[in-house]
């Protein structure tokens, strides 16, 4: 199989492969998590404080460096919340933050609906897959482990490539690459490192941040639209092919039935994009007719 026959499929993670990550960030669940983890006891008792004082001011640093979500939360609580809520020592704050972030990562598993299709794609020689995410540093290992649970091999930009691992899913996290997905450097580095110079077709499955919490600045409508346009333009420029998009928007999906319908509709788009690529049985059957 030559490079120019390869198709590239790019999946977003939070809000697309992982619906649980979005559900975790909904206001009603965050309030429960504040109580469960102890954050409410040290001053984080409402979602406005969480987003405006903890997450939004530190998002750029958290998503483009290796500092990690836990260290950022700890630092911000020390700088802001604990000043007005004295009485808690460093170890208590550290353990509380660790519990919260661990719960978030545990909730960010790959939605089971995706499993069969992802495993099928992993066996296609002529398809490369990138899971591209703007995320904290801790997410990289979490995504790799979640793929391993599906028996799907994964590699990251820090891995040295070997010929027998070309079918592995590429896990590309902005925290490791130092830039977001809407920056050209993100895609240029992946293209170079993973030898993705000859792609015949490209499909993106992404929510472009639209599924994030309403108070999360990353999901503001204007930013979502701009991110979508910029990402498509960048991909077309970097890989020199037209980009097809399947927008995965769960904002108005409330029931399991509606969610399943969205999955089936999105997966149908993916299957049509892949066609009969690298399906020997289908090709043989076609030749016999």
XYZ file of N, CA and C in Angstrom:
867
model
N 0.856 -1.201 0.000
C 0.000 0.000 0.000
C 0.889 1.247 0.000
N 0.742 2.107 -0.974
C 1.586 3.285 -1.082
C 1.004 4.442 -0.304
N 1.863 5.413 0.033
C 1.446 6.554 0.833
C 0.297 7.312 0.191
N 0.298 7.406 -1.186
C -0.714 8.243 -1.818
C -2.098 7.604 -1.824
N -2.209 6.369 -1.319
C -3.509 5.725 -1.194
C -4.074 5.838 0.221
N -3.330 6.463 1.092
C -3.762 6.538 2.479
C -4.837 7.599 2.695
N -5.852 7.218 3.464
C -6.838 8.172 3.930
C -6.527 8.517 5.381
N -6.848 9.733 5.767
C -6.591 10.192 7.131
C -7.908 10.543 7.809
N -8.142 9.952 8.976
C -9.316 10.258 9.780
C -8.850 10.903 11.076
N -9.396 12.072 11.383
C -9.008 12.813 12.582
C -10.203 12.907 13.523
N -10.049 12.340 14.709
C -11.089 12.404 15.728
C -10.712 13.412 16.808
N -11.678 14.228 17.202
C -11.552 14.995 18.439
C -11.794 14.024 19.604
N -11.336 14.409 20.798
C -11.556 13.510 21.943
C -12.709 13.980 22.833
N -12.474 14.986 23.660
C -13.514 15.433 24.583
C -14.690 16.026 23.819
N -15.872 15.461 24.050
C -17.059 15.933 23.352
C -17.362 15.157 22.099
N -16.419 14.325 21.655
C -16.632 13.514 20.457
C -16.432 12.040 20.802
N -15.196 11.582 20.891
C -14.984 10.199 21.320
C -15.425 9.997 22.763
N -15.262 11.018 23.576
C -15.668 10.931 24.975
C -16.798 11.904 25.264
N -18.017 11.387 25.340
C -19.158 12.204 25.726
C -19.159 12.406 27.240
N -18.582 11.450 27.961
C -18.520 11.549 29.418
C -17.761 12.766 29.894
N -16.759 13.183 29.131
C -16.000 14.375 29.506
C -16.896 15.607 29.509
N -17.834 15.669 28.573
C -18.773 16.788 28.509
C -19.777 16.711 29.647
N -20.284 15.516 29.886
C -21.260 15.343 30.959
C -20.658 15.704 32.313
N -19.395 15.389 32.495
C -18.732 15.706 33.761
C -18.754 17.203 34.027
N -18.636 17.998 32.968
C -18.507 19.442 33.109
C -19.833 20.183 33.195
N -20.943 19.463 33.135
C -22.235 20.119 33.291
C -22.417 20.583 34.729
N -23.115 21.688 34.876
C -23.205 22.365 36.180
C -23.681 21.449 37.293
N -24.741 20.666 37.035
C -25.292 19.832 38.093
C -24.300 18.778 38.557
N -23.486 18.258 37.627
C -22.491 17.262 38.015
C -21.306 17.908 38.720
N -20.892 19.086 38.256
C -19.779 19.766 38.911
C -20.090 20.046 40.378
N -21.302 20.474 40.663
C -21.678 20.751 42.054
C -21.557 19.496 42.918
N -21.954 18.360 42.356
C -21.810 17.093 43.084
C -20.343 16.762 43.301
N -19.529 17.008 42.273
C -18.105 16.705 42.385
C -17.414 17.622 43.393
N -17.849 18.861 43.474
C -17.270 19.775 44.470
C -17.461 19.206 45.877
N -18.647 18.654 46.134
C -18.934 18.074 47.449
C -18.195 16.753 47.640
N -18.214 15.895 46.615
C -17.602 14.575 46.731
C -16.092 14.650 46.964
N -15.438 15.566 46.287
C -13.970 15.629 46.347
C -13.445 16.538 47.451
N -14.321 17.384 48.000
C -13.889 18.302 49.048
C -13.581 19.699 48.558
N -13.736 19.949 47.265
C -13.462 21.290 46.744
C -14.382 22.334 47.380
N -15.626 21.956 47.655
C -16.557 22.917 48.256
C -16.093 23.334 49.642
N -15.401 22.450 50.333
C -14.927 22.759 51.682
C -13.783 23.763 51.687
N -13.089 23.856 50.562
C -11.971 24.804 50.516
C -12.297 26.024 49.655
N -13.590 26.245 49.400
C -13.989 27.512 48.794
C -14.561 27.467 47.402
N -14.507 26.298 46.720
C -15.080 26.211 45.379
C -16.469 25.597 45.514
N -17.470 26.450 45.618
C -18.827 25.989 45.919
C -19.805 26.239 44.785
N -19.396 26.953 43.752
C -20.294 27.184 42.624
C -19.499 27.171 41.324
N -20.210 26.965 40.230
C -19.539 26.786 38.941
C -18.899 28.074 38.438
N -19.430 29.231 38.829
C -18.828 30.488 38.391
C -17.410 30.631 38.931
N -17.235 30.299 40.202
C -15.896 30.354 40.796
C -14.969 29.384 40.077
N -15.470 28.184 39.810
C -14.660 27.152 39.158
C -14.166 27.609 37.787
N -15.092 28.117 36.950
C -14.709 28.507 35.596
C -13.927 29.813 35.569
N -14.425 30.821 36.293
C -13.837 32.152 36.179
C -12.524 32.311 36.944
N -12.358 31.568 38.028
C -11.147 31.740 38.833
C -10.132 30.614 38.672
N -10.604 29.450 38.240
C -9.689 28.308 38.149
C -9.372 27.934 36.704
N -10.387 27.587 35.924
C -10.155 26.989 34.602
C -9.813 28.009 33.521
N -10.712 28.962 33.307
C -10.514 29.887 32.181
C -9.203 30.669 32.231
N -8.789 31.190 33.402
C -7.540 31.962 33.424
C -6.287 31.118 33.166
N -6.392 29.819 33.361
C -5.207 28.960 33.235
C -5.253 28.031 32.025
N -6.325 28.132 31.226
C -6.504 27.171 30.138
C -5.374 27.209 29.124
N -4.951 28.367 28.717
C -3.890 28.451 27.706
C -2.621 27.759 28.195
N -2.223 28.054 29.417
C -1.025 27.412 29.972
C -1.240 25.910 30.117
N -2.414 25.517 30.617
C -2.675 24.109 30.857
C -2.732 23.276 29.605
N -3.180 23.872 28.510
C -3.360 23.122 27.270
C -2.192 23.239 26.297
N -1.155 23.986 26.665
C 0.008 24.108 25.770
C 1.335 23.859 26.480
N 1.269 23.388 27.724
C 2.490 23.041 28.458
C 2.270 21.715 29.179
N 3.312 21.210 29.796
C 3.239 19.927 30.498
C 2.961 20.096 31.986
N 2.546 21.271 32.418
C 2.342 21.503 33.843
C 1.246 20.609 34.412
N 0.196 20.361 33.679
C -0.856 19.459 34.127
C -1.986 20.159 34.865
N -3.148 19.554 34.794
C -4.375 20.093 35.412
C -4.244 20.161 36.929
N -3.688 19.134 37.540
C -3.590 19.090 39.002
C -2.734 20.220 39.553
N -1.586 20.431 38.954
C -0.696 21.484 39.437
C -1.308 22.860 39.235
N -1.997 23.052 38.108
C -2.635 24.345 37.852
C -3.754 24.621 38.844
N -4.598 23.630 39.111
C -5.682 23.812 40.072
C -5.136 24.107 41.456
N -4.131 23.359 41.854
C -3.513 23.573 43.166
C -2.969 24.998 43.273
N -2.250 25.413 42.233
C -1.654 26.759 42.251
C -2.710 27.853 42.319
N -3.775 27.718 41.521
C -4.818 28.746 41.502
C -5.578 28.797 42.820
N -5.815 27.641 43.420
C -6.493 27.633 44.722
C -5.630 28.326 45.767
N -4.344 28.080 45.723
C -3.429 28.737 46.660
C -3.387 30.243 46.428
N -3.459 30.647 45.159
C -3.361 32.068 44.822
C -4.649 32.828 45.092
N -5.765 32.176 44.986
C -7.050 32.887 45.056
C -7.969 32.381 46.165
N -8.455 31.155 46.030
C -9.483 30.647 46.934
C -9.013 30.549 48.368
N -7.848 29.959 48.604
C -7.397 29.715 49.973
C -7.044 30.996 50.710
N -6.843 32.068 49.965
C -6.567 33.356 50.600
C -7.766 33.812 51.423
N -8.971 33.572 50.881
C -10.189 33.980 51.578
C -10.788 32.842 52.405
N -10.210 31.641 52.298
C -10.696 30.498 53.079
C -9.510 29.812 53.748
N -8.891 30.475 54.711
C -7.717 29.904 55.373
C -8.103 28.699 56.240
N -7.107 27.949 56.647
C -7.372 26.837 57.537
C -7.114 25.482 56.918
N -6.799 25.441 55.628
C -6.530 24.168 54.961
C -5.068 24.123 54.547
N -4.387 23.039 54.935
C -2.969 22.947 54.617
C -2.749 22.465 53.188
N -1.506 22.521 52.771
C -1.171 22.199 51.386
C -1.546 20.761 51.015
N -1.335 19.831 51.936
C -1.645 18.437 51.641
C -3.133 18.224 51.412
N -3.962 18.885 52.189
C -5.407 18.766 52.013
C -5.843 19.288 50.651
N -5.293 20.436 50.276
C -5.632 21.013 48.971
C -5.158 20.098 47.847
N -3.949 19.585 47.981
C -3.384 18.720 46.946
C -4.210 17.444 46.780
N -4.609 16.825 47.887
C -5.397 15.599 47.804
C -6.781 15.865 47.226
N -7.378 16.990 47.584
C -8.698 17.346 47.063
C -8.646 17.555 45.557
N -7.665 18.302 45.104
C -7.495 18.554 43.671
C -7.245 17.248 42.922
N -6.407 16.378 43.493
C -6.088 15.115 42.860
C -7.341 14.252 42.693
N -8.199 14.229 43.708
C -9.433 13.459 43.612
C -10.329 13.992 42.495
N -10.431 15.311 42.408
C -11.289 15.915 41.392
C -10.789 15.603 39.984
N -9.505 15.795 39.736
C -8.955 15.564 38.397
C -9.020 14.075 38.045
N -8.755 13.205 39.021
C -8.849 11.768 38.766
C -10.278 11.379 38.377
N -11.251 11.965 39.063
C -12.650 11.681 38.720
C -12.980 12.160 37.308
N -12.436 13.309 36.948
C -12.648 13.846 35.601
C -12.072 12.911 34.544
N -10.845 12.451 34.770
C -10.205 11.566 33.799
C -10.919 10.219 33.730
N -11.391 9.730 34.865
C -12.134 8.468 34.877
C -13.453 8.597 34.118
N -14.016 9.786 34.120
C -15.278 10.026 33.414
C -15.075 10.259 31.927
N -13.822 10.387 31.512
C -13.511 10.755 30.133
C -13.146 9.558 29.275
N -13.810 8.448 29.509
C -13.533 7.254 28.716
C -14.167 7.361 27.330
N -13.689 6.522 26.427
C -14.263 6.484 25.084
C -15.658 5.884 25.160
N -16.612 6.557 24.558
C -17.993 6.085 24.561
C -18.072 4.703 23.902
N -18.710 3.724 24.557
C -18.777 2.356 24.010
C -19.309 2.271 22.584
N -20.210 3.199 22.197
C -20.750 3.189 20.835
C -19.637 3.264 19.779
N -18.511 3.898 20.132
C -17.428 4.061 19.172
C -16.590 2.799 19.004
N -16.588 1.925 20.021
C -15.662 0.812 20.067
C -15.581 -0.039 18.806
N -16.695 -0.626 18.333
C -16.620 -1.504 17.159
C -16.053 -0.823 15.921
N -16.459 0.417 15.677
C -15.964 1.109 14.488
C -14.476 1.418 14.616
N -14.033 1.862 15.791
C -12.616 2.169 15.983
C -11.758 0.923 15.798
N -12.222 -0.209 16.320
C -11.460 -1.453 16.151
C -11.388 -1.855 14.679
N -12.469 -1.634 13.949
C -12.467 -1.952 12.523
C -11.481 -1.071 11.767
N -11.512 0.220 12.071
C -10.596 1.149 11.405
C -9.141 0.787 11.700
N -8.883 0.331 12.930
C -7.515 -0.002 13.332
C -6.923 -1.127 12.494
N -7.756 -1.915 11.830
C -7.266 -3.022 11.016
C -7.157 -2.666 9.527
N -7.428 -1.428 9.186
C -7.328 -1.004 7.790
C -5.932 -0.463 7.518
N -5.204 -1.149 6.645
C -3.814 -0.765 6.372
C -3.696 0.616 5.750
N -4.678 1.005 4.955
C -4.551 2.245 4.192
C -5.240 3.429 4.860
N -5.509 3.321 6.155
C -6.129 4.425 6.894
C -5.259 4.784 8.089
N -4.924 6.044 8.201
C -4.228 6.548 9.385
C -5.224 7.316 10.227
N -5.065 7.219 11.533
C -5.984 7.866 12.461
C -5.214 8.753 13.427
N -5.692 9.983 13.569
C -5.165 10.896 14.580
C -6.291 11.231 15.553
N -6.018 11.085 16.843
C -6.914 11.620 17.861
C -6.274 12.923 18.316
N -6.850 14.027 17.874
C -6.274 15.351 18.105
C -7.101 16.090 19.142
N -6.437 16.566 20.186
C -7.178 17.178 21.278
C -6.430 18.352 21.882
N -7.167 19.398 22.206
C -6.634 20.476 23.035
C -6.959 20.094 24.473
N -5.926 19.731 25.235
C -6.203 19.136 26.549
C -5.022 19.359 27.487
N -5.242 18.952 28.734
C -4.177 18.990 29.737
C -3.219 17.818 29.540
N -2.031 17.943 30.143
C -0.987 16.941 29.934
C -1.414 15.546 30.385
N -2.206 15.457 31.446
C -2.605 14.147 31.966
C -3.445 13.348 30.970
N -4.053 14.038 30.014
C -4.972 13.370 29.092
C -4.263 12.421 28.133
N -3.004 12.656 27.835
C -2.315 11.822 26.847
C -2.279 10.362 27.269
N -1.764 10.093 28.454
C -1.698 8.713 28.938
C -3.096 8.128 29.118
N -4.037 8.962 29.541
C -5.406 8.495 29.716
C -5.998 8.005 28.399
N -5.799 8.749 27.319
C -6.335 8.364 26.011
C -5.652 7.095 25.512
N -4.342 7.013 25.675
C -3.598 5.819 25.256
C -4.128 4.580 25.979
N -4.351 4.701 27.281
C -4.861 3.560 28.057
C -6.273 3.184 27.629
N -7.092 4.180 27.335
C -8.455 3.894 26.887
C -8.457 3.160 25.547
N -7.524 3.518 24.673
C -7.398 2.802 23.399
C -6.897 1.375 23.619
N -5.966 1.215 24.538
C -5.448 -0.119 24.839
C -6.557 -1.036 25.344
N -7.503 -0.488 26.072
C -8.626 -1.281 26.555
C -9.506 -1.770 25.409
N -9.419 -1.099 24.268
C -10.132 -1.528 23.065
C -9.240 -2.373 22.154
N -8.047 -2.720 22.661
C -7.059 -3.486 21.873
C -6.598 -2.728 20.643
N -6.501 -1.401 20.784
C -6.021 -0.556 19.697
C -4.673 0.032 20.099
N -3.612 -0.247 19.343
C -2.302 0.332 19.678
C -2.294 1.838 19.442
N -1.499 2.544 20.218
C -1.444 4.008 20.113
C -0.003 4.483 20.232
N 0.279 5.568 19.539
C 1.581 6.216 19.626
C 1.368 7.708 19.809
N 2.365 8.377 20.349
C 2.309 9.821 20.577
C 3.537 10.459 19.932
N 3.543 11.776 19.781
C 4.697 12.435 19.151
C 6.019 12.216 19.878
N 5.963 11.791 21.138
C 7.215 11.545 21.868
C 7.801 10.172 21.555
N 7.021 9.305 20.871
C 7.481 7.960 20.548
C 8.363 7.961 19.300
N 9.373 7.103 19.312
C 10.195 6.891 18.132
C 9.473 5.900 17.239
N 9.286 6.253 15.986
C 8.475 5.431 15.099
C 9.183 4.151 14.669
N 8.369 3.118 14.501
C 8.850 1.852 13.942
C 7.873 1.424 12.866
N 8.376 0.716 11.854
C 7.533 0.346 10.718
C 6.300 -0.444 11.126
N 6.420 -1.285 12.149
C 5.308 -2.155 12.513
C 4.253 -1.427 13.352
N 4.442 -0.124 13.564
C 3.483 0.612 14.375
C 2.741 1.677 13.569
N 2.862 1.613 12.251
C 2.231 2.640 11.428
C 0.721 2.601 11.507
N 0.146 1.449 11.879
C -1.305 1.353 11.981
C -1.827 1.824 13.338
N -0.930 2.113 14.265
C -1.356 2.588 15.572
C -2.031 3.948 15.453
N -2.996 4.196 16.324
C -3.638 5.507 16.361
C -2.655 6.526 16.930
N -2.603 7.679 16.306
C -1.739 8.766 16.772
C -2.512 9.615 17.779
N -1.998 9.728 18.980
C -2.630 10.558 20.009
C -1.860 11.868 20.085
N -2.495 12.936 19.628
C -1.845 14.246 19.540
C -2.531 15.223 20.483
N -1.849 15.570 21.551
C -2.384 16.458 22.579
C -1.656 17.800 22.516
N -2.417 18.877 22.515
C -1.811 20.211 22.448
C -0.814 20.455 23.572
N -1.039 19.843 24.733
C -0.119 20.031 25.857
C 1.264 19.474 25.541
N 1.324 18.425 24.729
C 2.601 17.852 24.328
C 3.239 18.604 23.166
N 2.386 19.154 22.293
C 2.895 19.824 21.098
C 3.150 21.313 21.305
N 2.607 21.872 22.379
C 2.857 23.273 22.695
C 2.026 24.258 21.899
N 1.008 23.769 21.210
C 0.151 24.645 20.420
C -1.203 23.976 20.223
N -2.250 24.765 20.018
C -3.589 24.231 19.829
C -3.797 23.714 18.414
N -4.915 22.991 18.235
C -5.241 22.412 16.931
C -5.494 23.465 15.863
N -5.845 24.682 16.267
C -6.092 25.717 15.265
C -4.822 26.481 14.905
N -3.675 25.931 15.295
C -2.384 26.495 14.903
C -1.681 25.580 13.917
N -1.090 26.123 12.889
C -0.459 25.305 11.836
C 0.664 24.438 12.381
N 1.372 24.926 13.398
C 2.493 24.158 13.943
C 2.041 22.795 14.459
N 0.814 22.708 14.966
C 0.270 21.445 15.468
C 0.287 20.394 14.359
N -0.261 20.755 13.201
C -0.408 19.797 12.101
C 0.891 19.578 11.342
N 1.682 20.625 11.205
C 2.971 20.466 10.534
C 3.853 19.464 11.273
N 3.855 19.547 12.603
C 4.696 18.637 13.381
C 4.223 17.196 13.255
N 2.907 16.992 13.216
C 2.372 15.640 13.063
C 2.677 15.086 11.669
N 2.497 15.914 10.657
C 2.775 15.488 9.287
C 4.224 15.044 9.134
N 5.129 15.809 9.696
C 6.552 15.498 9.577
C 6.915 14.265 10.402
N 6.492 14.236 11.655
C 6.914 13.171 12.560
C 6.357 11.813 12.150
N 5.130 11.786 11.645
C 4.483 10.517 11.335
C 4.423 10.208 9.835
N 5.210 10.941 9.054
C 5.334 10.666 7.620
C 3.962 10.664 6.930
N 3.230 11.745 7.126
C 1.891 11.861 6.555
C 1.888 12.814 5.355
N 2.899 12.692 4.533
C 3.058 13.626 3.427
C 2.167 13.377 2.233
N 1.642 12.153 2.094
C 0.827 11.828 0.914
C -0.505 11.242 1.373
N -1.470 12.098 1.550
C -2.807 11.703 1.979
C -3.775 11.932 0.816
N -4.605 10.929 0.519
C -5.508 11.049 -0.619
C -6.856 11.654 -0.245
N -7.255 11.548 1.024
C -8.543 12.082 1.479
C -8.495 12.257 2.987
N -9.274 13.209 3.491
C -9.196 13.537 4.912
C -10.593 13.818 5.457
N -10.897 13.213 6.608
C -12.170 13.426 7.299
C -11.909 13.823 8.737
N -12.600 14.866 9.203
C -12.502 15.321 10.590
C -13.831 15.085 11.294
N -13.782 14.439 12.456
C -14.963 14.282 13.302
C -14.691 15.062 14.576
N -15.432 16.144 14.775
C -15.082 17.085 15.838
C -16.312 17.887 16.228
N -16.328 18.358 17.473
C -17.375 19.302 17.891
C -16.832 20.722 17.899
N -15.511 20.871 17.702
C -14.830 22.166 17.665
C -15.085 22.990 18.929
N -15.342 22.292 20.039
C -15.552 22.957 21.319
C -16.999 23.268 21.632
N -17.912 22.987 20.702
C -19.325 23.339 20.897
C -19.973 22.568 22.033
N -19.425 21.400 22.377
C -20.026 20.576 23.420
C -19.516 20.892 24.815
N -18.597 21.845 24.921
C -18.057 22.188 26.233
C -19.101 22.899 27.087
N -18.827 22.958 28.395
C -19.745 23.620 29.324
C -20.015 25.057 28.927
N -21.221 25.527 29.208
C -21.627 26.870 28.773
C -20.761 27.974 29.369
N -20.171 27.733 30.523
C -19.339 28.749 31.159
C -17.854 28.582 30.834
N -17.540 27.534 30.050
C -16.169 27.297 29.618
C -15.897 28.197 28.418
N -14.920 29.079 28.537
C -14.656 30.042 27.470
C -14.250 29.352 26.169
N -13.739 28.131 26.261
C -13.331 27.386 25.062
C -14.522 27.110 24.156
N -15.726 27.009 24.755
C -16.899 26.663 23.980
C -17.760 27.829 23.545
N -17.249 29.051 23.655
C -18.030 30.209 23.219
C -18.306 30.117 21.724
N -19.548 30.451 21.327
C -19.996 30.226 19.946
C -19.063 30.848 18.916
N -18.654 32.082 19.139
C -17.776 32.732 18.178
C -16.450 32.004 18.035
N -15.924 31.522 19.157
C -14.665 30.791 19.118
C -14.832 29.450 18.417
N -15.991 28.808 18.623
C -16.265 27.524 17.987
C -16.279 27.665 16.466
N -17.012 28.656 15.975
C -17.105 28.879 14.529
C -15.748 29.207 13.930
N -15.010 30.073 14.611
C -13.683 30.452 14.115
C -12.741 29.256 14.138
N -12.817 28.462 15.201
C -11.951 27.288 15.328
C -12.234 26.289 14.207
N -13.502 26.106 13.885
C -13.880 25.179 12.818
C -13.319 25.653 11.477
N -13.529 26.924 11.159
C -13.060 27.461 9.887
C -11.539 27.409 9.793
N -10.885 27.791 10.878
C -9.420 27.833 10.862
C -8.822 26.428 10.770
N -9.420 25.477 11.474
C -8.905 24.108 11.443
C -9.027 23.510 10.053
N -10.175 23.716 9.419
C -10.373 23.178 8.064
C -9.370 23.796 7.092
N -9.210 25.111 7.168
C -8.273 25.793 6.275
C -6.842 25.298 6.496
N -6.478 25.117 7.767
C -5.136 24.642 8.072
C -4.906 23.232 7.528
N -5.878 22.346 7.743
C -5.726 20.965 7.279
C -5.623 20.895 5.761
N -6.427 21.699 5.080
C -6.352 21.713 3.623
C -5.000 22.219 3.159
N -4.455 23.213 3.863
C -3.158 23.750 3.498
C -2.015 22.798 3.790
N -2.080 22.121 4.929
C -0.995 21.229 5.336
C -0.985 19.941 4.521
N -2.166 19.330 4.306
C -2.220 18.019 3.670
C -2.598 18.072 2.182
N -2.934 19.257 1.688
C -3.190 19.475 0.258
C -4.304 18.599 -0.298
N -5.353 18.404 0.500
C -6.545 17.680 0.053
C -7.771 18.396 0.603
N -8.930 18.264 -0.084
C -10.166 18.818 0.488
C -10.493 18.110 1.795
N -11.029 18.850 2.740
C -11.344 18.301 4.062
C -12.849 18.124 4.211
N -13.250 16.894 4.528
C -14.641 16.630 4.851
C -14.816 16.692 6.362
N -15.982 17.171 6.792
C -16.216 17.372 8.228
C -17.508 16.697 8.651
N -17.436 15.981 9.768
C -18.636 15.465 10.430
C -18.688 16.128 11.801
N -19.597 17.086 11.953
C -19.698 17.808 13.222
C -20.477 16.961 14.217
N -19.864 16.706 15.369
C -20.476 15.856 16.388
C -20.961 16.756 17.528
N -22.246 17.104 17.486
C -22.793 18.100 18.407
C -23.830 17.453 19.315
N -23.503 17.297 20.593
C -24.400 16.617 21.537
C -25.169 17.586 22.428
N -25.081 18.871 22.163
C -25.678 19.867 23.046
C -27.185 19.648 23.226
N -27.874 19.241 22.175
C -29.318 19.058 22.261
C -29.706 17.573 22.332
N -28.736 16.739 22.643
C -28.996 15.311 22.775
C -29.158 14.983 24.254
N -30.350 14.579 24.653
C -30.637 14.365 26.067
C -30.846 12.902 26.434
N -31.365 12.092 25.529
C -31.684 10.702 25.849
C -30.673 9.758 25.220
N -30.613 8.531 25.750
C -29.717 7.521 25.186
C -30.101 7.208 23.745
N -31.394 7.232 23.469
C -31.857 6.955 22.110
C -31.369 8.024 21.140
N -31.455 9.291 21.554
C -30.985 10.386 20.703
C -29.472 10.305 20.502
N -28.770 9.927 21.566
C -27.322 9.806 21.470
C -26.937 8.685 20.508
N -27.638 7.570 20.605
C -27.360 6.456 19.703
C -27.623 6.858 18.253
N -28.695 7.623 18.027
C -28.999 8.085 16.676
C -27.879 8.971 16.137
N -27.354 9.848 16.996
C -26.248 10.714 16.587
C -25.021 9.886 16.245
N -24.709 8.889 17.065
C -23.574 8.016 16.779
C -23.746 7.308 15.445
N -24.922 6.731 15.225
C -25.162 5.988 13.992
C -25.048 6.893 12.770
N -25.574 8.115 12.879
C -25.506 9.056 11.763
C -24.052 9.445 11.471
N -23.284 9.683 12.533
C -21.885 10.073 12.354
C -21.062 8.908 11.820
N -21.300 7.717 12.347
C -20.553 6.563 11.900
C -20.876 6.217 10.443
N -22.087 6.513 10.011
C -22.446 6.290 8.613
C -21.622 7.195 7.699
N -21.400 8.439 8.137
C -20.552 9.361 7.379
C -19.133 8.805 7.269
N -18.631 8.281 8.385
C -17.273 7.731 8.397
C -17.160 6.528 7.473
N -18.148 5.641 7.535
C -18.113 4.442 6.702
C -18.169 4.801 5.213
N -18.978 5.798 4.874
C -19.042 6.219 3.465
C -17.708 6.813 3.028
N -17.067 7.532 3.914
C -15.762 8.113 3.600
C -14.726 7.021 3.367
N -14.745 6.006 4.213
C -13.767 4.929 4.090
C -14.061 4.046 2.890
N -15.334 3.901 2.541
C -15.711 3.074 1.400
C -15.282 1.640 1.580
N -14.747 1.053 0.532
C -14.300 -0.345 0.576
C -12.790 -0.422 0.686
N -12.153 0.660 1.192
C -10.698 0.695 1.248
C -10.156 -0.484 2.057
N -9.179 -1.149 1.484
C -8.456 -2.230 2.150
C -9.384 -3.322 2.670
N -10.413 -3.643 1.912
C -11.323 -4.720 2.292
C -11.204 -5.830 1.254
N -10.248 -6.744 1.430
C -9.972 -7.763 0.422
C -11.192 -8.595 0.081
N -11.997 -8.940 1.086
C -13.168 -9.782 0.845
C -14.142 -9.093 -0.092
N -14.333 -7.774 0.157
C -15.263 -7.023 -0.691
C -14.721 -6.910 -2.110
N -13.407 -6.651 -2.218
C -12.822 -6.488 -3.549
C -12.922 -7.796 -4.331
N -12.644 -8.918 -3.622
C -12.709 -10.207 -4.301
C -14.120 -10.502 -4.767
N -15.091 -10.194 -3.888
C -16.482 -10.418 -4.256
C -16.889 -9.553 -5.426
N -16.417 -8.312 -5.431
C -16.752 -7.404 -6.525
C -16.193 -7.898 -7.852
N -14.974 -8.466 -7.782
C -14.341 -8.933 -9.013
C -15.044 -10.167 -9.567
N -15.716 -10.914 -8.692
C -16.377 -12.135 -9.144
C -17.729 -11.861 -9.808
N -18.216 -10.620 -9.746
C -19.524 -10.301 -10.326
C -19.351 -9.639 -11.674
